[in-house]
Structure formats: structure tokens, C-alpha cells
mmCIF file of C-alpha atoms in Angstrom:
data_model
loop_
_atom_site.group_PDB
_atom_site.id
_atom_site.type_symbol
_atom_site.label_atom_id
_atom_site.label_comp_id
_atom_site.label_asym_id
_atom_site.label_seq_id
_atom_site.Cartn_x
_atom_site.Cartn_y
_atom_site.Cartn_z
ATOM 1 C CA UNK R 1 51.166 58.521 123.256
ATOM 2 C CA UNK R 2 52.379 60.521 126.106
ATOM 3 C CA UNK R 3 52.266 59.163 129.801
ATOM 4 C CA UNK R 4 50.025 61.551 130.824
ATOM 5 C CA UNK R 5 48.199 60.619 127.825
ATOM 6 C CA UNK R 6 48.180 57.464 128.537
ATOM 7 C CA UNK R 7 47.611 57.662 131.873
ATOM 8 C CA UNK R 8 44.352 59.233 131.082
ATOM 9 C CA UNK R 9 43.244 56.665 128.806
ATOM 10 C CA UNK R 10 43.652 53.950 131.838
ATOM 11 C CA UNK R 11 41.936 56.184 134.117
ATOM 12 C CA UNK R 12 38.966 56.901 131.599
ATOM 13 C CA UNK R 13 38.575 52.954 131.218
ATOM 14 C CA UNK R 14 38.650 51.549 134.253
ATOM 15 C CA UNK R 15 37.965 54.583 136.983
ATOM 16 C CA UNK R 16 34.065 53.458 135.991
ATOM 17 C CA UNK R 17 34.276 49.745 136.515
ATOM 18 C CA UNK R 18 35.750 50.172 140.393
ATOM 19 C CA UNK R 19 33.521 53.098 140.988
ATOM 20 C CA UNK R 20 30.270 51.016 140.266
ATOM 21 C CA UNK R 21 31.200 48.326 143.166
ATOM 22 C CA UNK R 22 33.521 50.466 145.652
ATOM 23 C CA UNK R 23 30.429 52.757 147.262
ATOM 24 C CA UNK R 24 28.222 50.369 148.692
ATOM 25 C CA UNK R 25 25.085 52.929 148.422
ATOM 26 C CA UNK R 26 25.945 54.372 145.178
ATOM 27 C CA UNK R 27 23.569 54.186 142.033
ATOM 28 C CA UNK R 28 24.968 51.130 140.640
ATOM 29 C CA UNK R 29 24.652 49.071 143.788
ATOM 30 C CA UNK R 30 21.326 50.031 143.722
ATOM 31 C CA UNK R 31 20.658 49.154 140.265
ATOM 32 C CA UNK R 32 22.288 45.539 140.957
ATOM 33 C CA UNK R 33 20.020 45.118 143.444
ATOM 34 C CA UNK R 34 17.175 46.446 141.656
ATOM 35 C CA UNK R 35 18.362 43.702 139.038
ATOM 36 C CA UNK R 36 18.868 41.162 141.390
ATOM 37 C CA UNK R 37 15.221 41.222 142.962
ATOM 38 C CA UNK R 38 13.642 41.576 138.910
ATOM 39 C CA UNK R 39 15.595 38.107 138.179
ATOM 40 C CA UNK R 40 13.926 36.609 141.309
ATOM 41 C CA UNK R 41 10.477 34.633 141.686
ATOM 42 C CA UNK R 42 8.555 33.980 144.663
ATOM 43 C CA UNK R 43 6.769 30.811 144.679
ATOM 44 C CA UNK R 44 3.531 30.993 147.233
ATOM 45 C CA UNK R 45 1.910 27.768 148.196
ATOM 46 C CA UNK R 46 -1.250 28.145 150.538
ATOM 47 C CA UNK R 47 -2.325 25.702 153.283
ATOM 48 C CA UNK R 48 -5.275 23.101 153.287
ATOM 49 C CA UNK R 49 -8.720 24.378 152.309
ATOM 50 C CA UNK R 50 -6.997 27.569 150.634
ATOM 51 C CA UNK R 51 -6.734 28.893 147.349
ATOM 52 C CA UNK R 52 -3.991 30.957 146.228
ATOM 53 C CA UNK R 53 -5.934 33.962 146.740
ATOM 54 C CA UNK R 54 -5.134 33.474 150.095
ATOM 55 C CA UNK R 55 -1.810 35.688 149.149
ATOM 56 C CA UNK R 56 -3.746 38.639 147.435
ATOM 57 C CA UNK R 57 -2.878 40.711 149.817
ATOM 58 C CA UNK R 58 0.989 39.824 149.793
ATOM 59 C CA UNK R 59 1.967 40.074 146.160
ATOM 60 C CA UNK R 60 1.692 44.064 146.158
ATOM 61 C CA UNK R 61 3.643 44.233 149.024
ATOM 62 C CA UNK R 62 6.100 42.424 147.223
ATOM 63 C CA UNK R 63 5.539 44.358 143.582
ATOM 64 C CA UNK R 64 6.328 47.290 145.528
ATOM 65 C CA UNK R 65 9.261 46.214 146.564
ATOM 66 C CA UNK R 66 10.468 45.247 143.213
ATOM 67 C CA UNK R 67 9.239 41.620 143.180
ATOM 68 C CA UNK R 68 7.864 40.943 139.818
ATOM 69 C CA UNK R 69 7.897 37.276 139.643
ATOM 70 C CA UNK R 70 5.109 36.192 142.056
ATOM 71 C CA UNK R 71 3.252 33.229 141.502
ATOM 72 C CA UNK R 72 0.662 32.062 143.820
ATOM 73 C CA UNK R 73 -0.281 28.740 143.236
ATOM 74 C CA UNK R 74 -3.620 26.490 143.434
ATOM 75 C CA UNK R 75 -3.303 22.584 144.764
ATOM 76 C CA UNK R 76 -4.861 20.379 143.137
ATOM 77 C CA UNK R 77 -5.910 18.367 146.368
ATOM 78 C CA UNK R 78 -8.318 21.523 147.429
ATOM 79 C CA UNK R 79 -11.602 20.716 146.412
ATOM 80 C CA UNK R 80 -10.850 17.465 144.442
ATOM 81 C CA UNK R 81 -9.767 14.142 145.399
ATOM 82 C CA UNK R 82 -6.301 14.538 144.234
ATOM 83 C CA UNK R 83 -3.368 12.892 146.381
ATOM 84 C CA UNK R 84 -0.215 14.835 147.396
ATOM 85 C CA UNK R 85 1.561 13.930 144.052
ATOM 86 C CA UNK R 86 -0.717 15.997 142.216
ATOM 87 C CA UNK R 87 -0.189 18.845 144.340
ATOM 88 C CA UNK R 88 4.070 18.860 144.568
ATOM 89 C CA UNK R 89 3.812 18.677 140.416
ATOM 90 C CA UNK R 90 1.862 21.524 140.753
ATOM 91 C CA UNK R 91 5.040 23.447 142.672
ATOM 92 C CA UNK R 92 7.524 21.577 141.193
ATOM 93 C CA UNK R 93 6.846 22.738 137.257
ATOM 94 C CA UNK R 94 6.542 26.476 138.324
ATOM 95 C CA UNK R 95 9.673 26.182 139.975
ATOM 96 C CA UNK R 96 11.515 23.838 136.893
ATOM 97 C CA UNK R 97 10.187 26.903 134.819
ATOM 98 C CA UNK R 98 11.160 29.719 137.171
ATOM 99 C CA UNK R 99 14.737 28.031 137.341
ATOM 100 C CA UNK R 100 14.803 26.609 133.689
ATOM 101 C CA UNK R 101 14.670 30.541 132.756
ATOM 102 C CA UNK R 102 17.302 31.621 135.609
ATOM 103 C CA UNK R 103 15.056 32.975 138.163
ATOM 104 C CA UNK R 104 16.637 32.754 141.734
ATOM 105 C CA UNK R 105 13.512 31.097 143.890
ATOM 106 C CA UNK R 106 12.256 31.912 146.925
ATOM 107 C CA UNK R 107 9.314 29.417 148.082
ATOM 108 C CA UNK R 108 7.019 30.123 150.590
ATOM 109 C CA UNK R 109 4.442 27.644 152.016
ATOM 110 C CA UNK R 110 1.312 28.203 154.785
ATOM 111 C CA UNK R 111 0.665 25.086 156.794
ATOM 112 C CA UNK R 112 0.188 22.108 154.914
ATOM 113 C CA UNK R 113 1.571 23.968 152.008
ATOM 114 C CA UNK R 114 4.842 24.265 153.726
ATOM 115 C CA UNK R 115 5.075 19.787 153.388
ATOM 116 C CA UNK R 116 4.684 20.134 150.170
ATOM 117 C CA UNK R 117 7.295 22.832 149.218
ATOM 118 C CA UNK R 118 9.752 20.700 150.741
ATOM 119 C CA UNK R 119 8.796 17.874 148.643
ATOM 120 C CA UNK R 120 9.180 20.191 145.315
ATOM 121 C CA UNK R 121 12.558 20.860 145.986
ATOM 122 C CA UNK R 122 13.551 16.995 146.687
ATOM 123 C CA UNK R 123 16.846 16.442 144.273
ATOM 124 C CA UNK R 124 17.623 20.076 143.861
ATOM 125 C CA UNK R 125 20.049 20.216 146.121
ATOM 126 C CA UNK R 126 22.471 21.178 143.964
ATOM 127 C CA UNK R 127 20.586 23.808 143.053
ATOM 128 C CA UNK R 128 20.611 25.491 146.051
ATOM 129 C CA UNK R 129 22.571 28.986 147.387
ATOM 130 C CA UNK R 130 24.256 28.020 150.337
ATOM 131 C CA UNK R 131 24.198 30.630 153.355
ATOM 132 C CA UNK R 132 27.625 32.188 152.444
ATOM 133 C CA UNK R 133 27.285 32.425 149.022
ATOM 134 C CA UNK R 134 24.926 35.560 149.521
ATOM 135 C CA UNK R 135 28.059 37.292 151.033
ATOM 136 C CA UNK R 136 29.591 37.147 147.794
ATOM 137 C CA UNK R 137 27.137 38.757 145.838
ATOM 138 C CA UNK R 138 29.104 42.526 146.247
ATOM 139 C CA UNK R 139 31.889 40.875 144.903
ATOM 140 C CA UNK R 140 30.020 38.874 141.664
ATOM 141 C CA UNK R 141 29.217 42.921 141.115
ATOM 142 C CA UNK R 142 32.848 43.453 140.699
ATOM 143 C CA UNK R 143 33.612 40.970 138.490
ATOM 144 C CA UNK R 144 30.675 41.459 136.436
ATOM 145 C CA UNK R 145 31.411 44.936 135.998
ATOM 146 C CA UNK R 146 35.014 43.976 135.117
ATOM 147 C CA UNK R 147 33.955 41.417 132.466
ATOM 148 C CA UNK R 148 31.559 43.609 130.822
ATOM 149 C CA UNK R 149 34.037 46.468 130.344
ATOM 150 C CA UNK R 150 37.353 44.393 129.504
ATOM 151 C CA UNK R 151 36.045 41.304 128.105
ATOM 152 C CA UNK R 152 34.424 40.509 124.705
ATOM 153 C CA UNK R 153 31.105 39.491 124.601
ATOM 154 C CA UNK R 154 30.625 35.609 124.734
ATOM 155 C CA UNK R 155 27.290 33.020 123.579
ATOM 156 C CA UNK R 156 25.880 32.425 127.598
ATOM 157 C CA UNK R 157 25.004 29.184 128.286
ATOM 158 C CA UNK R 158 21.334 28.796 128.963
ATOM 159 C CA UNK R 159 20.142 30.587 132.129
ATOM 160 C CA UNK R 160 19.668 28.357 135.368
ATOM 161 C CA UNK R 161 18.388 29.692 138.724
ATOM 162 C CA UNK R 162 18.952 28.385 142.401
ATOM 163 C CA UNK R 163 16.607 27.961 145.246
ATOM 164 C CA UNK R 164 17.053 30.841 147.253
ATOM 165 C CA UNK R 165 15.345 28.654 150.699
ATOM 166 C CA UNK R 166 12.583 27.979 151.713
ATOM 167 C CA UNK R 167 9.809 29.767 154.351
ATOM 168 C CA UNK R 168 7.520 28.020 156.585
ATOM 169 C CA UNK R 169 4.428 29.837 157.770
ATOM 170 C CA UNK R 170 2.942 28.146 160.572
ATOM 171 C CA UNK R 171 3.904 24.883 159.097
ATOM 172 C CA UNK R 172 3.265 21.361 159.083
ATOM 173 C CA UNK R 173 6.082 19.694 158.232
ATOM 174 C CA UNK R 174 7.416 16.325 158.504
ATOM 175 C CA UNK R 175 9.127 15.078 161.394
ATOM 176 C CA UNK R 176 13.034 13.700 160.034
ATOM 177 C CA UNK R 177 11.872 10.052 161.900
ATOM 178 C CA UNK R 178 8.676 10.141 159.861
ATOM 179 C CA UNK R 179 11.510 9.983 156.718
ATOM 180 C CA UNK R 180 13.388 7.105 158.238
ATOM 181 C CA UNK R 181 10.628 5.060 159.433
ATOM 182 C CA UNK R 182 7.351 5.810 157.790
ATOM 183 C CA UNK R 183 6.176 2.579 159.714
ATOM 184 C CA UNK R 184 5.912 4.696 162.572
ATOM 185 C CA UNK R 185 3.931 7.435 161.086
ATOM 186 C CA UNK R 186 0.823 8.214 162.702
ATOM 187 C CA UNK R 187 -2.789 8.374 161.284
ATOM 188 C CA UNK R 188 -3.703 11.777 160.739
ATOM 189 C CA UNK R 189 -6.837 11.183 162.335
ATOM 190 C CA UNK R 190 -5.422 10.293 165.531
ATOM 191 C CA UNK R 191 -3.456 13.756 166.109
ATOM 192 C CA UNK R 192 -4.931 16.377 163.415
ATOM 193 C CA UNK R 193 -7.023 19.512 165.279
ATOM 194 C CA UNK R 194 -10.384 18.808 166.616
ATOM 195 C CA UNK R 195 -12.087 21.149 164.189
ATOM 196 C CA UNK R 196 -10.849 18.344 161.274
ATOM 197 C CA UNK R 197 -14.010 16.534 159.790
ATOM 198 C CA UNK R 198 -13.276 13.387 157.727
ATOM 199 C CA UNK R 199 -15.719 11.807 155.753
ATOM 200 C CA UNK R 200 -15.683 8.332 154.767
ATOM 201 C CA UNK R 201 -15.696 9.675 151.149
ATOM 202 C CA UNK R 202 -12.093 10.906 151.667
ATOM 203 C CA UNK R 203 -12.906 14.524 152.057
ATOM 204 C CA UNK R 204 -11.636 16.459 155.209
ATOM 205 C CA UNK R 205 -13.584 19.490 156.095
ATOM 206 C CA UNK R 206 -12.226 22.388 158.464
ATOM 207 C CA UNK R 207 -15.841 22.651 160.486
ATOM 208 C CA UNK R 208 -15.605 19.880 162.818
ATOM 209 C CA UNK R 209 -15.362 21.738 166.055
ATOM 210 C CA UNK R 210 -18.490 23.904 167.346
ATOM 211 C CA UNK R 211 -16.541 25.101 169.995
ATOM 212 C CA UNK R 212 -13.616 25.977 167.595
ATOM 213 C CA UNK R 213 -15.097 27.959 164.783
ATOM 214 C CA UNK R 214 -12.829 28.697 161.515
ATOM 215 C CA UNK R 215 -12.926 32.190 163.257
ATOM 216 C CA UNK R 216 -11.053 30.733 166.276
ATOM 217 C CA UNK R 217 -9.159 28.344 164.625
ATOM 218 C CA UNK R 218 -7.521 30.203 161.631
ATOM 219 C CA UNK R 219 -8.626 33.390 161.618
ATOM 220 C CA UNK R 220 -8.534 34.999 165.099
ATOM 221 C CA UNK R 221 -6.707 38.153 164.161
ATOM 222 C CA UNK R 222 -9.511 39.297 161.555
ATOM 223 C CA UNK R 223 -12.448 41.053 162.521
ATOM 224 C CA UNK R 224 -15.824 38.711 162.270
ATOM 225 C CA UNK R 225 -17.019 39.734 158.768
ATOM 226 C CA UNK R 226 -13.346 39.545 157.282
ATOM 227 C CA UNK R 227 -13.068 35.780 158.953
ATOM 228 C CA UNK R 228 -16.795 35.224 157.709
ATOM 229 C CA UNK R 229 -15.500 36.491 153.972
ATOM 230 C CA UNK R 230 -12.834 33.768 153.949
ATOM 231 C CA UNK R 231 -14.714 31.116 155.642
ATOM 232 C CA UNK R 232 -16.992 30.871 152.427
ATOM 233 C CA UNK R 233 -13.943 30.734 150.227
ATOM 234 C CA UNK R 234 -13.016 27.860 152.138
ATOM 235 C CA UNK R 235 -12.876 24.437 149.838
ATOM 236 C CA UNK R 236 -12.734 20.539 151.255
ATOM 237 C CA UNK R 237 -9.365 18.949 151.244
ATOM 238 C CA UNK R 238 -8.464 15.435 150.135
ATOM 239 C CA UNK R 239 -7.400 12.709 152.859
ATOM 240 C CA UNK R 240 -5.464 11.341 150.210
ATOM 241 C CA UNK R 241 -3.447 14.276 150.426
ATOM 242 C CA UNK R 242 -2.905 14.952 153.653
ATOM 243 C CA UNK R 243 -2.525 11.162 155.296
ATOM 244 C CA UNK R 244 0.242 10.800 152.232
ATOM 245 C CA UNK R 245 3.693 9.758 153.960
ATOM 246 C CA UNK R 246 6.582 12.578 153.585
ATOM 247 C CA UNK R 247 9.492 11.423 151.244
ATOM 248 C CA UNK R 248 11.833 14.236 151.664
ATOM 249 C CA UNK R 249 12.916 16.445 154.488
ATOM 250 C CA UNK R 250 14.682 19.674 153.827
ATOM 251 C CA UNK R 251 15.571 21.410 156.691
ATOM 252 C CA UNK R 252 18.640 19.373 157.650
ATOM 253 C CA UNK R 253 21.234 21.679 155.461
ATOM 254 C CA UNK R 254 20.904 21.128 152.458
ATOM 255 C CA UNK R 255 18.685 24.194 152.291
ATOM 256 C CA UNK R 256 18.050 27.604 153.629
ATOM 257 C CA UNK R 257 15.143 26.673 155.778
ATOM 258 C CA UNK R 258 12.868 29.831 157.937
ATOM 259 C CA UNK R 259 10.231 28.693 160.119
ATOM 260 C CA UNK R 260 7.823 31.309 161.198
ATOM 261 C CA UNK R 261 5.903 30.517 164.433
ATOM 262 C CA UNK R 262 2.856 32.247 164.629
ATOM 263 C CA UNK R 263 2.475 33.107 168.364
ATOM 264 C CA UNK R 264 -1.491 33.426 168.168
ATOM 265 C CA UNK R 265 -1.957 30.534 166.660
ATOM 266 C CA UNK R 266 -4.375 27.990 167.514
ATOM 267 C CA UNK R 267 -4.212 25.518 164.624
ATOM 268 C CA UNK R 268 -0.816 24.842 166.003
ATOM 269 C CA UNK R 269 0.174 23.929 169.161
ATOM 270 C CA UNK R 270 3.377 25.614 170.379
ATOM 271 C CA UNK R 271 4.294 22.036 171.712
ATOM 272 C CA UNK R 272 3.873 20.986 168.078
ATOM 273 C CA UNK R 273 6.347 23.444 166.950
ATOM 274 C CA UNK R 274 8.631 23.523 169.170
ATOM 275 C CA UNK R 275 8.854 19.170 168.511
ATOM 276 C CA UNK R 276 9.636 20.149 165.100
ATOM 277 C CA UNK R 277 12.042 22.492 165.539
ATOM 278 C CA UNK R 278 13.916 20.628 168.508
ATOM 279 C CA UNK R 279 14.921 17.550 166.463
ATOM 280 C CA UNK R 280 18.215 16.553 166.146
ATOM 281 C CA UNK R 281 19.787 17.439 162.990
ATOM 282 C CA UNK R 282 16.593 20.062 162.035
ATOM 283 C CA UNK R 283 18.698 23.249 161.074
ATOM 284 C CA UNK R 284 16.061 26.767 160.647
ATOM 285 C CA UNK R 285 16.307 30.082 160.917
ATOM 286 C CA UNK R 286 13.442 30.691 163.601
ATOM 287 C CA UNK R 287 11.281 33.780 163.572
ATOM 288 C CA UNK R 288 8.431 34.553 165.863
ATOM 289 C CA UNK R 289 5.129 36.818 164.492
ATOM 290 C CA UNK R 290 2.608 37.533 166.551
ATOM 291 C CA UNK R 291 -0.439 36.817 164.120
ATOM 292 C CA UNK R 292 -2.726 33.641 163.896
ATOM 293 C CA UNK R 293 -2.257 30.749 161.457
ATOM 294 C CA UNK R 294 -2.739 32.192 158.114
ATOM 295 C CA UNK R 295 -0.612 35.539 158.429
ATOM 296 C CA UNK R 296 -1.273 36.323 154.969
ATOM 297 C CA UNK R 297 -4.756 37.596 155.545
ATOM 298 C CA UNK R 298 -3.922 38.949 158.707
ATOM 299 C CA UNK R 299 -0.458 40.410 158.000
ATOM 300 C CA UNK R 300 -0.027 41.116 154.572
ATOM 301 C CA UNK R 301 3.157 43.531 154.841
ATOM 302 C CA UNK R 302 4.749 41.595 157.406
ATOM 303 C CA UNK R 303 4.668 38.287 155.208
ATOM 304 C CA UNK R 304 6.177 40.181 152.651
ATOM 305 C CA UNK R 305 8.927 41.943 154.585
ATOM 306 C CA UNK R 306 9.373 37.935 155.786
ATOM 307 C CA UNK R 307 10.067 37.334 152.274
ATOM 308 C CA UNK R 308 12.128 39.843 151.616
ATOM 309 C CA UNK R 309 14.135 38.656 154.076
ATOM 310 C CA UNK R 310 14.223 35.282 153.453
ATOM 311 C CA UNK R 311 15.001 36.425 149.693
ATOM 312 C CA UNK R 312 18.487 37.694 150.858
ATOM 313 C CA UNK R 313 18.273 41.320 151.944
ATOM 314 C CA UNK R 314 19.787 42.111 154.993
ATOM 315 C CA UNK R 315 17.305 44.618 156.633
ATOM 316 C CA UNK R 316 16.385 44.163 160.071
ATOM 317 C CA UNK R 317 12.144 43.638 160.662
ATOM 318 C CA UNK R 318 11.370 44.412 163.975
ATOM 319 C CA UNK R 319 8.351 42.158 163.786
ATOM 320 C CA UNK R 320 10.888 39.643 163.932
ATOM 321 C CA UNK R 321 13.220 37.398 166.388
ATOM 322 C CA UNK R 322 15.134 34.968 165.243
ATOM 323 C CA UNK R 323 17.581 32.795 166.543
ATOM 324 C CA UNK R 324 19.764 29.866 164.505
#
């Protein structure tokens, strides 16, 4: 073989592997994102009294975006008298699935839902993608490309996913003192919203208020016969659930943790946020939407560009400020 010969060969096999990751908006960029987003799920968790129709409106927001793996999902403690147990199994074996069968995982929790998520994840730690590591991703291109083109195809190991973080909307969560001394926590009924009803047969109701209608309360950015719609979809939750203590807090590193304050909200006072977000050792990314407390009736695309961004791409909402 001639050196220009051969010269040509080497071009021929590897001028395609370096093209595919040196343009960062060529094709195959795109395509590896494309991928990237089709090997992801999005776990959606709603708040107390909600379904999981609650997100509806957000999954085809999502599909459009190339989200595929969307699972909404039901808790058990909504409309039965289940305790919180019942409703973190409920997250925690669609995410062992989703991750069992190397989905990347996103979850996303409204309100109460948001306590829960961050029990699901207690003791995956190690199963997390740490803020950095989504730098390297351009660079896992490369070598991937490499490998496929040089190296000889090998039996992979079984697939296992990571937890991409985790996103708060509007969200109760546990304070880290509440972790450390659960002797100290304080009865629900003592501090919950004056619209809470509970009923000595361990069912808490969301009507408890006259002066602070569900159209008030949750629903203030939707016109009166959209709030009226979801009012009647509205089930009782179980004091069981909700008085449970918090085992697990997960917002002090060892995962990518967003909060979302809702600036129209009035199921949760700004104090109330801002406690939870001021503790020592609490570590969020903290973004601001103006919208009540359950943004995903009232801003469907906006919870999903949220996600989107919480998922890892680096496109700048301008519904959004956040801060570290």
C-alpha cells in the first residue's frame, strides 16, 4: 500500500468518528441528544387531594420535546386511608423499573408530592449524576463514537440509570431538624392552611376555609369554571399520610435538588419557603414562577420547559430566575 494510499484509508476511518463530536450543532450532536432525552423518564408525583391527571396537560409538552418516558403517578393515600409508606412504594418501583432498564430519571413532585419524592430516592445516592458530570456528556459522545468505530462489539452489562435530580413545585418538604429530631416535629394540625379539614376518621379534606375557597387557595390563576372542573376531581387525603414523620432529606448534596416557588401562591406562605430554603446545609437550585400552587394546570408549558431544564439542557427560560 502506498502512503497516499494509506493515508486515505486512515482518513476514510476515522475523519467520521471526530466529525460526529467536533461541531457542536451538527447532525450527530443532535441525534445524541435526541437519544439522550428517548433514554430518559420523567417521574410526576402530584400533591395532596390530586390525581395524576393533574399533569395532563404537561406530558405533551414534554412528548413534544422528545420526552417519551412520562409517567404520572397516583398515591395511594388520595382517597384511601393509606399511610405515606404506601405512597413512596408507589414512586419508588416506577423509578427501580425506570432505572433497572437504564432510564436516566428526572422526578418531579407538586406539594406534598415533592416529601415524598425525596423519600423514593432515600439510598440511591449512588445513583445519582452529580452537577459536573453533565459537562461531560460532549465528551462520553467522543468516546462512544470512538468505541463503536475501533472497538469490537462486547456482551453490555445490564443497563442501570441515575437520578437525574429532583424538582420541587411549590413544595412541602421536610425541614433537615425535622430528620434529626423528629421529637420536635410539629402536629400538622397545629400549622397546616386554614382551608385543611380533619376528621376524626383520619381523612383531611381541602374545604375547610369559607373564606379561602379551593379557587383561592390552589387554583387562583384559572378562570372560575376551569377551578370549578378540578375542584370536583378533588379526592380526601389520609392523615396518616400526611402527619407521617420525614426519614430522609435530599437536598443537602447528595442530589440535584430545584425548588420552584410559586410567587402567587397562597397554599404557601413565602415565609414558609423561604424557612426551607434558608437552612443551613439545604443546597437548591431556586427558581421563581409566577403561577399559583399547582402550576401544572395553570402553566402547562412552563412546567415542562422546568423539566427540561432540570433534565440537563442548558437553554435559558425566561420564566425563570434562579440563583444557587
Amino acid at each position: 500500500m502506498t502512503p497516499l494510499n494509506r493515508f486515505v484509508f486512515l482518513f476514510n476511518l476515522i475523519f467520521p468518528a471526530l466529525v460526529s463530536v467536533a461541531t457542536p450543532a451538527n447532525h450527530a450532536q443532535r441525534h445524541a441528544e435526541k437519544h439522550a432525552q428517548e433514554n430518559m423518564a420523567v417521574i410526576l408525583v402530584p400533591g395532596a387531594f390530586h390525581k395524576a391527571i393533574a399533569y395532563e396537560q404537561v406530558i405533551p409538552f414534554l412528548e413534544k420535546a422528545g420526552y417519551k418516558h412520562n409517567t404520572a403517578v397516583d398515591l395511594p393515600s388520595v382517597g384511601a386511608l393509606k399511610g405515606r409508606d404506601a405512597d413512596i412504594k408507589a414512586v419508588r418501583d416506577v423509578l427501580s423499573k425506570g432505572l433497572s432498564q437504564g432510564y436516566d430519571t428526572l422526578l418531579v413532585g407538586n406539594s406534598y408530592g415533592a416529601t415524598v419524592i425525596g423519600e423514593a430516592v432515600k439510598g440511591l445516592q449512588n445513583q445519582t449524576v452529580r452537577p459536573h458530570c453533565r459537562s461531560a456528556s460532549k465528551f462520553n459522545s467522543f468516546l462512544s463514537a470512538i468505541k463503536k468505530r475501533f472497538m469490537k462489539k462486547e456482551t453490555s452489562p445490564a443497563p442501570e440509570g441515575r437520578i437525574l435530580g429532583l424538582l420541587f413545585l411549590a413544595g412541602y418538604i421536610p425541614f433537615i431538624s425535622e430528620i434529626e429530631h423528629p421529637e420536635l416535629k410539629v402536629d400538622i394540625r397545629t400549622i397546616a392552611p386554614s382551608f385543611f379539614a380533619f376528621s376524626s376518621d383520619g381523612k383531611v379534606t381541602p374545604n375547610g376555609d369559607p373564606l379561602m375557597p379551593l379557587s383561592k387557595s390552589f387554583y387562583n390563576h384559572l378562570n372560575a369554571s376551569y377551578a370549578a372542573y378540578w375542584t370536583d376531581r378533588l379526592d380526601f387525603s389520609s392523615f396518616e399520610a400526611l402527619a407521617a414523620n420525614a426519614t430522609h432529606v435530599p437536598y443537602m448534596g447528595d442530589f440535584n435538588c430545584a425548588y420552584v416557588v410559586c410567587t402567587k401562591d397562597n397554599a404557601i406562605p413565602k415565609a414558609l419557603s423561604d424557612a426551607f430554603l434558608s437552612q443551613g446545609g439545604a443546597k437548591f437550585k431556586v427558581v421563581e414562577l409566577e403561577s399559583d400552587h399547582v402550576p401544572m394546570l395553570s402553566h402547562p408549558e412552563e412546567v415542562a420547559d422546568l423539566i427540561r431544564e432540570a433534565a440537563g439542557e442548558q437553554k435559558p427560560f425566561e420564566i425563570t430566575k434562579g440563583h444557587e
